[in-house]
Amino acid sequence: MTATLDHPSTTTTTSAPIRPQARGPLGNRAPRPLAYGSPRKGASKIHIVTPQLQLSSKPAALVLRTARLSGPVFRDDAAEHTGLSISTVNRQVGALLKAGLIRERADLAPAGAIGRPRLPFELNVADFLTIGIHIGYKVTSITTHDLLHRVVGAIQIPTPVADTPEQTLAAIGVSARRFVGRWAGRRVLWAGVALGGRVTAGGHVDHPRLGWTAAPVGRIIAETVGLPVSVASHVEAMAAAELVVNPEQKKSSFLYFYAREMVGTAFCVDGMVHTPTSGPPVIGHFPTGPTTLLDPENTGRLEPTASDTGVVEAALALGLPVADIEGVHDLARGGDATARALLEERAEVLGRTVALIADIFNPDHIVLGGQAFTDFPATLPTVAKAVKTTSVVPNRDVRVSHSGTTVQQQAAGAVSLDAIYTDPLEALAVTA
């Protein structure tokens, strides 16, 4: 990790005016600062944090995670769950209660207890939110999440097309700011951004598909939305979301394989998503082997062959009347043999690739994420068969992501909650 919540990448800058955007939700209006968290005129103190993407072992984080997973829970039970002493649990519970992140349930106190009543505590899901932003090649998702990582609200917008990355990001930020304004009675703690490409310190992003080099994602979103921001590669964020949903996976290793418009992998071991300093693994160029219906341009590469766009281009080359991947799915569900064969071949190509990468990492299990797997689940047996026949390891454990079709939303939510889950009291201090 290049930066943590303990040593955030914090910058004080003077905001430069953002040029009006010709297209997208901004129209010809410049973004205005948020009412909450907005800086003094002329100066904007922003917090950009590289997310940890791991199960934190800090005492406050352990107690908060116990409240999230097991609440309402008594303090002595929390000590047993976390392995902390009862005195440490009492101190952390007191601090978290003062911060408002947890609340006691007096209505659940044991009846007839003598002396000071034992009050269980639980996560406070009523007062706080985070905002998650997943920037896709074509579509951007904006979501609000409570402290349980549940989606409270969600919208999708076309990823804005603009002359510069800064204009695109400003448009996304304004949409996010307007959306989160619907929850005026709740305190919004943090923003998390997940997107493809390589994320470097300070929230800068190289995104070849969008044509971005060192795009200041963290700074623009922080300035426009008015919140501390964490920025992460989206496939690594998806793997982190799996840990949030099922922290028991800390006891094992898993390979996360994502496929939709882009393809990518992440490896998780000992409760931590491995984040190479040189960026996430690039697999879009992997050779696919021979294909029959896919890849009409004969690129021989994975992403042009098996991405949504690649499948649609192959369908058009075969004369199918489709405009997008949903059209291919609809034809296949309606009994069109060519559309079904295209999707089966895509599943076979992806399954072979999954097997080859798994043979390198040799994980305890494999998690498949992305709409290439979840939007047409009828082809999952083909994926499993291709993994089985290609891998040198018999009977690999292959699972489909818990997030299903909301994987992008869950990834952005995991990034937005990462600072709170890693060090909740320090994160709240940043937002004060």
CSV table of C-alpha atoms in Angstrom, one decimal:
chain,number,residue,atom,x,y,z
A,1,MET,CA,0.0,0.0,0.0
A,2,THR,CA,1.3,3.4,-0.9
A,3,ALA,CA,-0.9,5.3,1.6
A,4,THR,CA,-3.1,4.3,4.5
A,5,LEU,CA,-5.6,6.0,6.7
A,6,ASP,CA,-2.9,6.4,9.3
A,7,HIS,CA,-0.9,8.4,6.8
A,8,PRO,CA,-3.5,9.8,4.3
A,9,SER,CA,-2.5,11.5,1.2
A,10,THR,CA,-3.9,14.9,2.2
A,11,THR,CA,-3.5,17.9,0.0
A,12,THR,CA,-4.4,21.6,0.4
A,13,THR,CA,-5.0,23.2,-2.9
A,14,THR,CA,-6.6,26.2,-4.5
A,15,SER,CA,-9.4,24.9,-6.8
A,16,ALA,CA,-9.0,25.8,-10.4
A,17,PRO,CA,-12.2,26.6,-12.3
A,18,ILE,CA,-13.6,23.7,-14.3
A,19,ARG,CA,-14.5,24.4,-17.9
A,20,PRO,CA,-18.1,23.9,-18.8
A,21,GLN,CA,-18.8,20.5,-20.4
A,22,ALA,CA,-20.5,20.3,-23.8
A,23,ARG,CA,-22.3,17.1,-23.1
A,24,GLY,CA,-23.5,15.2,-20.1
A,25,PRO,CA,-25.3,16.1,-16.9
A,26,LEU,CA,-23.4,19.3,-16.3
A,27,GLY,CA,-24.7,21.2,-19.4
A,28,ASN,CA,-23.1,24.6,-19.2
A,29,ARG,CA,-23.2,25.0,-15.5
A,30,ALA,CA,-20.1,24.9,-13.3
A,31,PRO,CA,-20.3,22.6,-10.2
A,32,ARG,CA,-21.0,24.3,-6.9
A,33,PRO,CA,-19.6,23.1,-3.6
A,34,LEU,CA,-21.7,21.0,-1.3
A,35,ALA,CA,-23.3,22.6,1.7
A,36,TYR,CA,-21.7,20.0,4.0
A,37,GLY,CA,-18.0,19.5,4.1
A,38,SER,CA,-17.5,22.4,1.7
A,39,PRO,CA,-14.2,24.3,2.0
A,40,ARG,CA,-13.6,27.9,2.7
A,41,LYS,CA,-13.6,30.1,-0.4
A,42,GLY,CA,-10.3,29.9,-2.2
A,43,ALA,CA,-8.9,26.8,-0.5
A,44,SER,CA,-10.0,23.2,-0.5
A,45,LYS,CA,-8.5,20.7,2.0
A,46,ILE,CA,-9.1,17.3,0.5
A,47,HIS,CA,-8.4,13.8,1.8
A,48,ILE,CA,-7.5,11.1,-0.7
A,49,VAL,CA,-6.8,7.7,0.8
A,50,THR,CA,-5.5,4.5,-0.7
A,51,PRO,CA,-7.9,1.9,0.7
A,52,GLN,CA,-6.6,-1.1,2.6
A,53,LEU,CA,-8.9,-3.7,1.1
A,54,GLN,CA,-8.4,-6.1,4.0
A,55,LEU,CA,-9.9,-7.3,7.2
A,56,SER,CA,-8.5,-4.9,9.8
A,57,SER,CA,-7.1,-6.2,13.1
A,58,LYS,CA,-7.4,-2.9,15.0
A,59,PRO,CA,-9.4,-3.2,18.2
A,60,ALA,CA,-12.1,-0.6,17.2
A,61,ALA,CA,-12.4,-2.3,13.7
A,62,LEU,CA,-12.8,-5.7,15.3
A,63,VAL,CA,-15.6,-4.5,17.6
A,64,LEU,CA,-17.3,-2.7,14.8
A,65,ARG,CA,-17.1,-5.8,12.6
A,66,THR,CA,-18.6,-7.9,15.4
A,67,ALA,CA,-21.5,-5.4,15.7
A,68,ARG,CA,-22.0,-5.6,11.9
A,69,LEU,CA,-21.9,-9.4,11.7
A,70,SER,CA,-23.4,-10.5,15.0
A,71,GLY,CA,-25.3,-7.5,16.5
A,72,PRO,CA,-27.1,-7.0,18.8
A,73,VAL,CA,-24.2,-8.5,20.8
A,74,PHE,CA,-23.2,-8.3,24.5
A,75,ARG,CA,-19.7,-7.1,25.4
A,76,ASP,CA,-18.6,-10.4,26.8
A,77,ASP,CA,-19.7,-12.2,23.6
A,78,ALA,CA,-17.9,-9.5,21.6
A,79,ALA,CA,-14.7,-10.3,23.6
A,80,GLU,CA,-15.1,-13.9,22.7
A,81,HIS,CA,-15.7,-13.2,19.0
A,82,THR,CA,-12.7,-10.8,18.7
A,83,GLY,CA,-10.2,-12.4,21.0
A,84,LEU,CA,-9.8,-9.0,22.8
A,85,SER,CA,-9.9,-8.7,26.6
A,86,ILE,CA,-13.2,-7.5,28.1
A,87,SER,CA,-11.5,-4.3,29.3
A,88,THR,CA,-10.4,-3.5,25.7
A,89,VAL,CA,-13.8,-4.3,24.4
A,90,ASN,CA,-15.3,-1.9,27.0
A,91,ARG,CA,-13.0,0.9,25.9
A,92,GLN,CA,-13.7,0.4,22.2
A,93,VAL,CA,-17.5,0.1,22.8
A,94,GLY,CA,-17.4,3.3,24.8
A,95,ALA,CA,-15.5,5.2,22.1
A,96,LEU,CA,-17.7,3.9,19.3
A,97,LEU,CA,-20.9,4.8,21.3
A,98,LYS,CA,-19.6,8.3,21.8
A,99,ALA,CA,-18.8,8.5,18.0
A,100,GLY,CA,-22.3,7.3,17.3
A,101,LEU,CA,-21.2,4.4,15.1
A,102,ILE,CA,-22.9,1.9,17.4
A,103,ARG,CA,-25.9,2.1,19.7
A,104,GLU,CA,-27.0,0.2,22.7
A,105,ARG,CA,-30.3,-1.7,22.8
A,106,ALA,CA,-31.8,-1.1,26.3
A,107,ASP,CA,-35.0,-3.0,25.1
A,108,LEU,CA,-32.9,-6.2,24.9
A,109,ALA,CA,-31.5,-6.0,28.5
A,110,PRO,CA,-32.0,-9.3,30.3
A,111,ALA,CA,-35.1,-9.3,32.5
A,112,GLY,CA,-34.5,-9.4,36.3
A,113,ALA,CA,-30.8,-8.6,36.1
A,114,ILE,CA,-29.3,-7.3,39.4
A,115,GLY,CA,-27.0,-4.3,39.3
A,116,ARG,CA,-25.9,-2.4,36.2
A,117,PRO,CA,-27.9,-3.9,33.3
A,118,ARG,CA,-26.0,-5.7,30.5
A,119,LEU,CA,-26.9,-3.9,27.3
A,120,PRO,CA,-26.2,-5.4,23.9
A,121,PHE,CA,-24.9,-3.1,21.1
A,122,GLU,CA,-25.4,-3.0,17.4
A,123,LEU,CA,-24.3,-1.0,14.4
A,124,ASN,CA,-26.0,2.3,13.9
A,125,VAL,CA,-27.6,2.1,10.5
A,126,ALA,CA,-29.9,5.0,10.9
A,127,ASP,CA,-27.6,8.1,10.9
A,128,PHE,CA,-24.7,7.5,8.6
A,129,LEU,CA,-24.1,6.8,4.9
A,130,THR,CA,-21.3,6.6,2.4
A,131,ILE,CA,-21.4,7.1,-1.3
A,132,GLY,CA,-20.0,4.7,-3.8
A,133,ILE,CA,-19.1,5.5,-7.5
A,134,HIS,CA,-18.3,2.9,-10.0
A,135,ILE,CA,-17.0,4.5,-13.2
A,136,GLY,CA,-17.4,2.0,-16.1
A,137,TYR,CA,-16.4,2.3,-19.7
A,138,LYS,CA,-20.1,3.0,-20.7
A,139,VAL,CA,-22.1,3.3,-17.5
A,140,THR,CA,-21.4,4.9,-14.1
A,141,SER,CA,-23.2,3.6,-11.0
A,142,ILE,CA,-23.7,5.9,-8.0
A,143,THR,CA,-24.9,4.3,-4.8
A,144,THR,CA,-25.4,5.2,-1.1
A,145,HIS,CA,-24.6,2.6,1.5
A,146,ASP,CA,-25.3,2.2,5.2
A,147,LEU,CA,-22.7,0.9,7.7
A,148,LEU,CA,-23.9,-2.7,7.0
A,149,HIS,CA,-22.7,-2.3,3.3
A,150,ARG,CA,-26.3,-2.4,2.2
A,151,VAL,CA,-27.3,-0.3,-0.9
A,152,VAL,CA,-29.7,2.3,0.3
A,153,GLY,CA,-30.2,4.0,-3.0
A,154,ALA,CA,-28.8,3.7,-6.5
A,155,ILE,CA,-28.8,5.4,-9.9
A,156,GLN,CA,-27.0,4.8,-13.2
A,157,ILE,CA,-25.8,7.4,-15.7
A,158,PRO,CA,-24.0,7.1,-19.0
A,159,THR,CA,-20.3,7.7,-18.3
A,160,PRO,CA,-20.0,11.3,-19.6
A,161,VAL,CA,-18.1,12.0,-22.8
A,162,ALA,CA,-16.0,15.1,-22.5
A,163,ASP,CA,-12.8,16.7,-23.8
A,164,THR,CA,-10.8,16.0,-20.7
A,165,PRO,CA,-10.9,13.5,-17.8
A,166,GLU,CA,-11.4,16.4,-15.4
A,167,GLN,CA,-14.6,17.4,-17.2
A,168,THR,CA,-15.9,13.8,-17.1
A,169,LEU,CA,-15.1,13.4,-13.4
A,170,ALA,CA,-16.6,16.8,-12.5
A,171,ALA,CA,-19.8,15.8,-14.2
A,172,ILE,CA,-19.9,12.5,-12.3
A,173,GLY,CA,-19.1,14.3,-9.1
A,174,VAL,CA,-22.0,16.7,-9.6
A,175,SER,CA,-24.4,13.8,-10.3
A,176,ALA,CA,-23.2,12.1,-7.1
A,177,ARG,CA,-23.6,15.3,-5.1
A,178,ARG,CA,-27.1,15.8,-6.2
A,179,PHE,CA,-28.0,12.2,-5.6
A,180,VAL,CA,-26.6,12.1,-2.0
A,181,GLY,CA,-28.5,15.3,-1.3
A,182,ARG,CA,-31.7,13.2,-1.1
A,183,TRP,CA,-30.6,12.0,2.3
A,184,ALA,CA,-30.4,15.4,4.0
A,185,GLY,CA,-31.1,14.0,7.4
A,186,ARG,CA,-28.1,11.6,7.5
A,187,ARG,CA,-24.4,12.2,7.8
A,188,VAL,CA,-22.4,11.2,4.7
A,189,LEU,CA,-19.0,10.1,5.9
A,190,TRP,CA,-17.0,9.1,2.8
A,191,ALA,CA,-16.9,8.6,-0.9
A,192,GLY,CA,-15.4,5.6,-2.6
A,193,VAL,CA,-14.5,5.3,-6.3
A,194,ALA,CA,-13.9,2.0,-8.1
A,195,LEU,CA,-12.9,1.9,-11.8
A,196,GLY,CA,-10.7,0.0,-14.2
A,197,GLY,CA,-7.1,0.7,-14.9
A,198,ARG,CA,-4.2,1.4,-12.6
A,199,VAL,CA,-4.6,3.5,-9.4
A,200,THR,CA,-1.6,5.3,-8.0
A,201,ALA,CA,-1.0,7.3,-4.8
A,202,GLY,CA,-3.2,10.4,-4.5
A,203,GLY,CA,-6.0,8.8,-6.5
A,204,HIS,CA,-4.5,9.2,-9.9
A,205,VAL,CA,-5.7,6.7,-12.5
A,206,ASP,CA,-4.3,5.4,-15.8
A,207,HIS,CA,-7.3,4.0,-17.7
A,208,PRO,CA,-6.4,2.9,-21.3
A,209,ARG,CA,-10.0,2.2,-22.3
A,210,LEU,CA,-11.1,5.7,-21.4
A,211,GLY,CA,-7.8,7.2,-22.7
A,212,TRP,CA,-6.9,8.6,-19.2
A,213,THR,CA,-3.3,9.0,-18.1
A,214,ALA,CA,-2.7,10.1,-14.4
A,215,ALA,CA,-6.3,11.4,-14.3
A,216,PRO,CA,-6.8,13.2,-10.9
A,217,VAL,CA,-9.8,11.1,-9.9
A,218,GLY,CA,-9.4,11.5,-6.2
A,219,ARG,CA,-8.9,15.3,-6.3
A,220,ILE,CA,-11.8,16.0,-8.6
A,221,ILE,CA,-14.3,13.8,-6.8
A,222,ALA,CA,-13.2,15.1,-3.4
A,223,GLU,CA,-13.5,18.7,-4.5
A,224,THR,CA,-16.8,18.2,-6.3
A,225,VAL,CA,-18.6,16.0,-3.7
A,226,GLY,CA,-17.0,17.6,-0.7
A,227,LEU,CA,-16.0,14.4,1.1
A,228,PRO,CA,-12.9,12.4,1.9
A,229,VAL,CA,-12.3,9.9,-1.0
A,230,SER,CA,-10.8,6.5,-1.4
A,231,VAL,CA,-10.0,5.3,-5.0
A,232,ALA,CA,-9.3,1.7,-6.0
A,233,SER,CA,-9.1,-0.6,-9.0
A,234,HIS,CA,-12.6,-2.1,-9.5
A,235,VAL,CA,-11.6,-5.8,-9.6
A,236,GLU,CA,-9.6,-5.5,-6.4
A,237,ALA,CA,-12.6,-3.6,-4.9
A,238,MET,CA,-14.9,-6.5,-6.0
A,239,ALA,CA,-12.7,-9.0,-4.2
A,240,ALA,CA,-12.8,-6.8,-1.1
A,241,ALA,CA,-16.6,-6.8,-1.3
A,242,GLU,CA,-16.4,-10.6,-1.1
A,243,LEU,CA,-14.5,-10.2,2.1
A,244,VAL,CA,-17.0,-7.8,3.5
A,245,VAL,CA,-19.9,-10.2,2.8
A,246,ASN,CA,-18.0,-13.3,4.0
A,247,PRO,CA,-15.1,-12.5,6.3
A,248,GLU,CA,-14.7,-16.2,7.0
A,249,GLN,CA,-12.8,-16.3,3.7
A,250,LYS,CA,-9.8,-14.9,5.7
A,251,LYS,CA,-9.1,-18.5,6.5
A,252,SER,CA,-8.5,-19.3,2.8
A,253,SER,CA,-7.2,-17.8,-0.4
A,254,PHE,CA,-9.3,-17.1,-3.4
A,255,LEU,CA,-8.9,-15.9,-7.0
A,256,TYR,CA,-11.4,-13.3,-8.1
A,257,PHE,CA,-12.1,-13.3,-11.8
A,258,TYR,CA,-14.2,-10.5,-13.3
A,259,ALA,CA,-15.7,-10.3,-16.8
A,260,ARG,CA,-18.1,-7.9,-18.5
A,261,GLU,CA,-16.9,-5.0,-20.7
A,262,MET,CA,-13.4,-5.5,-19.2
A,263,VAL,CA,-11.8,-8.6,-17.8
A,264,GLY,CA,-9.5,-8.7,-14.7
A,265,THR,CA,-8.4,-10.7,-11.7
A,266,ALA,CA,-7.5,-10.1,-8.1
A,267,PHE,CA,-5.9,-12.5,-5.6
A,268,CYS,CA,-6.8,-12.5,-1.9
A,269,VAL,CA,-5.0,-14.4,0.9
A,270,ASP,CA,-5.2,-14.1,4.7
A,271,GLY,CA,-8.0,-11.6,4.5
A,272,MET,CA,-6.1,-9.2,2.3
A,273,VAL,CA,-6.5,-8.3,-1.4
A,274,HIS,CA,-3.1,-8.3,-2.9
A,275,THR,CA,-2.5,-5.0,-4.6
A,276,PRO,CA,0.7,-4.9,-6.6
A,277,THR,CA,2.6,-1.6,-6.6
A,278,SER,CA,2.7,-1.7,-10.4
A,279,GLY,CA,-1.0,-2.0,-10.7
A,280,PRO,CA,-3.5,-4.8,-11.1
A,281,PRO,CA,-2.8,-7.7,-13.4
A,282,VAL,CA,-3.6,-7.0,-17.1
A,283,ILE,CA,-5.2,-10.0,-18.8
A,284,GLY,CA,-7.2,-8.5,-21.7
A,285,HIS,CA,-4.4,-9.4,-24.1
A,286,PHE,CA,-4.4,-13.1,-23.1
A,287,PRO,CA,-4.6,-15.5,-26.1
A,288,THR,CA,-8.0,-17.1,-26.4
A,289,GLY,CA,-7.2,-20.1,-28.6
A,290,PRO,CA,-9.3,-20.9,-31.6
A,291,THR,CA,-12.9,-19.6,-31.8
A,292,THR,CA,-15.7,-20.5,-34.2
A,293,LEU,CA,-18.2,-17.6,-33.8
A,294,LEU,CA,-16.5,-15.1,-31.6
A,295,ASP,CA,-13.7,-12.7,-32.6
A,296,PRO,CA,-14.6,-12.0,-36.3
A,297,GLU,CA,-11.5,-9.7,-36.6
A,298,ASN,CA,-9.3,-12.6,-35.5
A,299,THR,CA,-7.5,-10.6,-32.8
A,300,GLY,CA,-6.9,-13.8,-30.7
A,301,ARG,CA,-7.1,-11.7,-27.5
A,302,LEU,CA,-9.3,-12.2,-24.6
A,303,GLU,CA,-11.0,-8.8,-24.1
A,304,PRO,CA,-11.9,-8.2,-27.8
A,305,THR,CA,-13.2,-11.7,-27.9
A,306,ALA,CA,-15.1,-12.2,-24.7
A,307,SER,CA,-16.2,-8.7,-23.6
A,308,ASP,CA,-19.8,-7.5,-24.0
A,309,THR,CA,-18.7,-5.4,-27.0
A,310,GLY,CA,-16.8,-8.3,-28.5
A,311,VAL,CA,-19.9,-10.6,-28.2
A,312,VAL,CA,-22.2,-7.9,-29.8
A,313,GLU,CA,-19.7,-7.4,-32.7
A,314,ALA,CA,-19.6,-11.1,-33.3
A,315,ALA,CA,-23.4,-11.2,-33.3
A,316,LEU,CA,-23.7,-8.4,-35.8
A,317,ALA,CA,-21.1,-10.1,-38.0
A,318,LEU,CA,-23.4,-13.2,-38.0
A,319,GLY,CA,-26.4,-11.1,-39.0
A,320,LEU,CA,-28.2,-11.1,-35.6
A,321,PRO,CA,-30.4,-8.0,-35.1
A,322,VAL,CA,-28.9,-6.8,-31.8
A,323,ALA,CA,-27.8,-3.4,-30.5
A,324,ASP,CA,-26.3,-4.5,-27.1
A,325,ILE,CA,-25.5,-7.6,-25.0
A,326,GLU,CA,-29.0,-7.6,-23.6
A,327,GLY,CA,-30.3,-8.2,-27.2
A,328,VAL,CA,-28.0,-11.3,-27.5
A,329,HIS,CA,-29.4,-12.6,-24.2
A,330,ASP,CA,-33.0,-12.0,-25.3
A,331,LEU,CA,-32.4,-13.9,-28.5
A,332,ALA,CA,-30.8,-16.8,-26.7
A,333,ARG,CA,-33.6,-17.0,-24.2
A,334,GLY,CA,-36.1,-16.9,-27.1
A,335,GLY,CA,-34.5,-20.0,-28.6
A,336,ASP,CA,-32.1,-18.5,-31.2
A,337,ALA,CA,-29.5,-21.2,-31.7
A,338,THR,CA,-26.8,-18.8,-33.0
A,339,ALA,CA,-27.1,-16.4,-30.0
A,340,ARG,CA,-27.0,-19.3,-27.6
A,341,ALA,CA,-23.9,-20.7,-29.3
A,342,LEU,CA,-22.2,-17.3,-29.1
A,343,LEU,CA,-22.8,-17.2,-25.3
A,344,GLU,CA,-21.7,-20.8,-24.9
A,345,GLU,CA,-18.5,-20.1,-26.7
A,346,ARG,CA,-17.9,-17.0,-24.6
A,347,ALA,CA,-18.4,-19.2,-21.5
A,348,GLU,CA,-15.9,-21.7,-22.8
A,349,VAL,CA,-13.2,-19.1,-23.5
A,350,LEU,CA,-13.7,-17.5,-20.1
A,351,GLY,CA,-13.6,-20.9,-18.4
A,352,ARG,CA,-10.3,-21.9,-20.0
A,353,THR,CA,-8.8,-18.6,-19.0
A,354,VAL,CA,-10.0,-18.9,-15.4
A,355,ALA,CA,-8.4,-22.4,-15.3
A,356,LEU,CA,-5.0,-21.3,-16.6
A,357,ILE,CA,-4.8,-18.3,-14.2
A,358,ALA,CA,-5.9,-20.5,-11.3
A,359,ASP,CA,-3.2,-23.0,-12.1
A,360,ILE,CA,-0.6,-20.2,-11.6
A,361,PHE,CA,-2.0,-18.9,-8.2
A,362,ASN,CA,-3.4,-22.3,-7.0
A,363,PRO,CA,-6.1,-20.7,-4.8
A,364,ASP,CA,-8.3,-22.6,-2.4
A,365,HIS,CA,-11.3,-21.5,-4.4
A,366,ILE,CA,-12.3,-19.3,-7.4
A,367,VAL,CA,-14.9,-16.5,-7.3
A,368,LEU,CA,-16.5,-15.5,-10.6
A,369,GLY,CA,-17.9,-12.0,-10.8
A,370,GLY,CA,-19.4,-9.7,-13.4
A,371,GLN,CA,-22.4,-9.8,-15.8
A,372,ALA,CA,-20.6,-12.1,-18.2
A,373,PHE,CA,-21.3,-14.8,-15.7
A,374,THR,CA,-24.5,-13.6,-13.9
A,375,ASP,CA,-26.6,-12.1,-16.7
A,376,PHE,CA,-27.0,-15.5,-18.5
A,377,PRO,CA,-26.4,-18.1,-15.8
A,378,ALA,CA,-27.5,-20.9,-18.2
A,379,THR,CA,-23.9,-21.0,-19.4
A,380,LEU,CA,-22.3,-21.5,-16.0
A,381,PRO,CA,-22.1,-25.3,-16.5
A,382,THR,CA,-20.1,-24.6,-19.6
A,383,VAL,CA,-17.7,-22.4,-17.6
A,384,ALA,CA,-17.4,-25.1,-15.0
A,385,LYS,CA,-16.7,-27.8,-17.6
A,386,ALA,CA,-14.0,-25.7,-19.3
A,387,VAL,CA,-12.3,-25.1,-15.9
A,388,LYS,CA,-12.4,-28.8,-15.1
A,389,THR,CA,-11.0,-29.9,-18.5
A,390,THR,CA,-8.3,-27.2,-18.7
A,391,SER,CA,-6.9,-27.1,-15.1
A,392,VAL,CA,-4.3,-29.5,-14.0
A,393,VAL,CA,-6.0,-29.5,-10.6
A,394,PRO,CA,-9.1,-31.8,-10.5
A,395,ASN,CA,-12.4,-30.5,-9.1
A,396,ARG,CA,-11.4,-26.9,-8.4
A,397,ASP,CA,-13.9,-25.0,-6.1
A,398,VAL,CA,-15.6,-22.5,-8.4
A,399,ARG,CA,-18.2,-20.1,-7.0
A,400,VAL,CA,-20.3,-17.2,-8.3
A,401,SER,CA,-19.9,-13.9,-6.5
A,402,HIS,CA,-22.3,-13.1,-3.6
A,403,SER,CA,-22.9,-9.7,-5.2
A,404,GLY,CA,-24.5,-11.1,-8.4
A,405,THR,CA,-25.7,-8.5,-10.8
A,406,THR,CA,-24.9,-5.7,-8.3
A,407,VAL,CA,-21.2,-6.4,-8.2
A,408,GLN,CA,-20.2,-2.9,-9.4
A,409,GLN,CA,-22.3,-1.3,-6.7
A,410,GLN,CA,-21.0,-3.6,-4.0
A,411,ALA,CA,-17.4,-2.9,-5.1
A,412,ALA,CA,-17.8,0.9,-4.9
A,413,GLY,CA,-19.6,0.5,-1.5
A,414,ALA,CA,-16.6,-1.6,-0.2
A,415,VAL,CA,-14.2,1.2,-1.2
A,416,SER,CA,-16.5,3.9,0.4
A,417,LEU,CA,-16.6,1.9,3.7
A,418,ASP,CA,-13.0,0.8,3.7
A,419,ALA,CA,-11.7,3.7,5.9
A,420,ILE,CA,-14.5,3.2,8.4
A,421,TYR,CA,-14.1,-0.5,8.5
A,422,THR,CA,-10.3,-0.2,8.8
A,423,ASP,CA,-10.0,2.4,11.6
A,424,PRO,CA,-13.5,3.7,12.4
A,425,LEU,CA,-12.5,6.3,15.0
A,426,GLU,CA,-9.7,7.8,12.9
A,427,ALA,CA,-12.0,7.9,9.8
A,428,LEU,CA,-14.6,9.8,11.8
A,429,ALA,CA,-11.9,12.2,13.0
A,430,VAL,CA,-11.1,12.9,9.3
A,431,THR,CA,-14.7,13.8,8.5
A,432,ALA,CA,-15.2,16.0,11.6
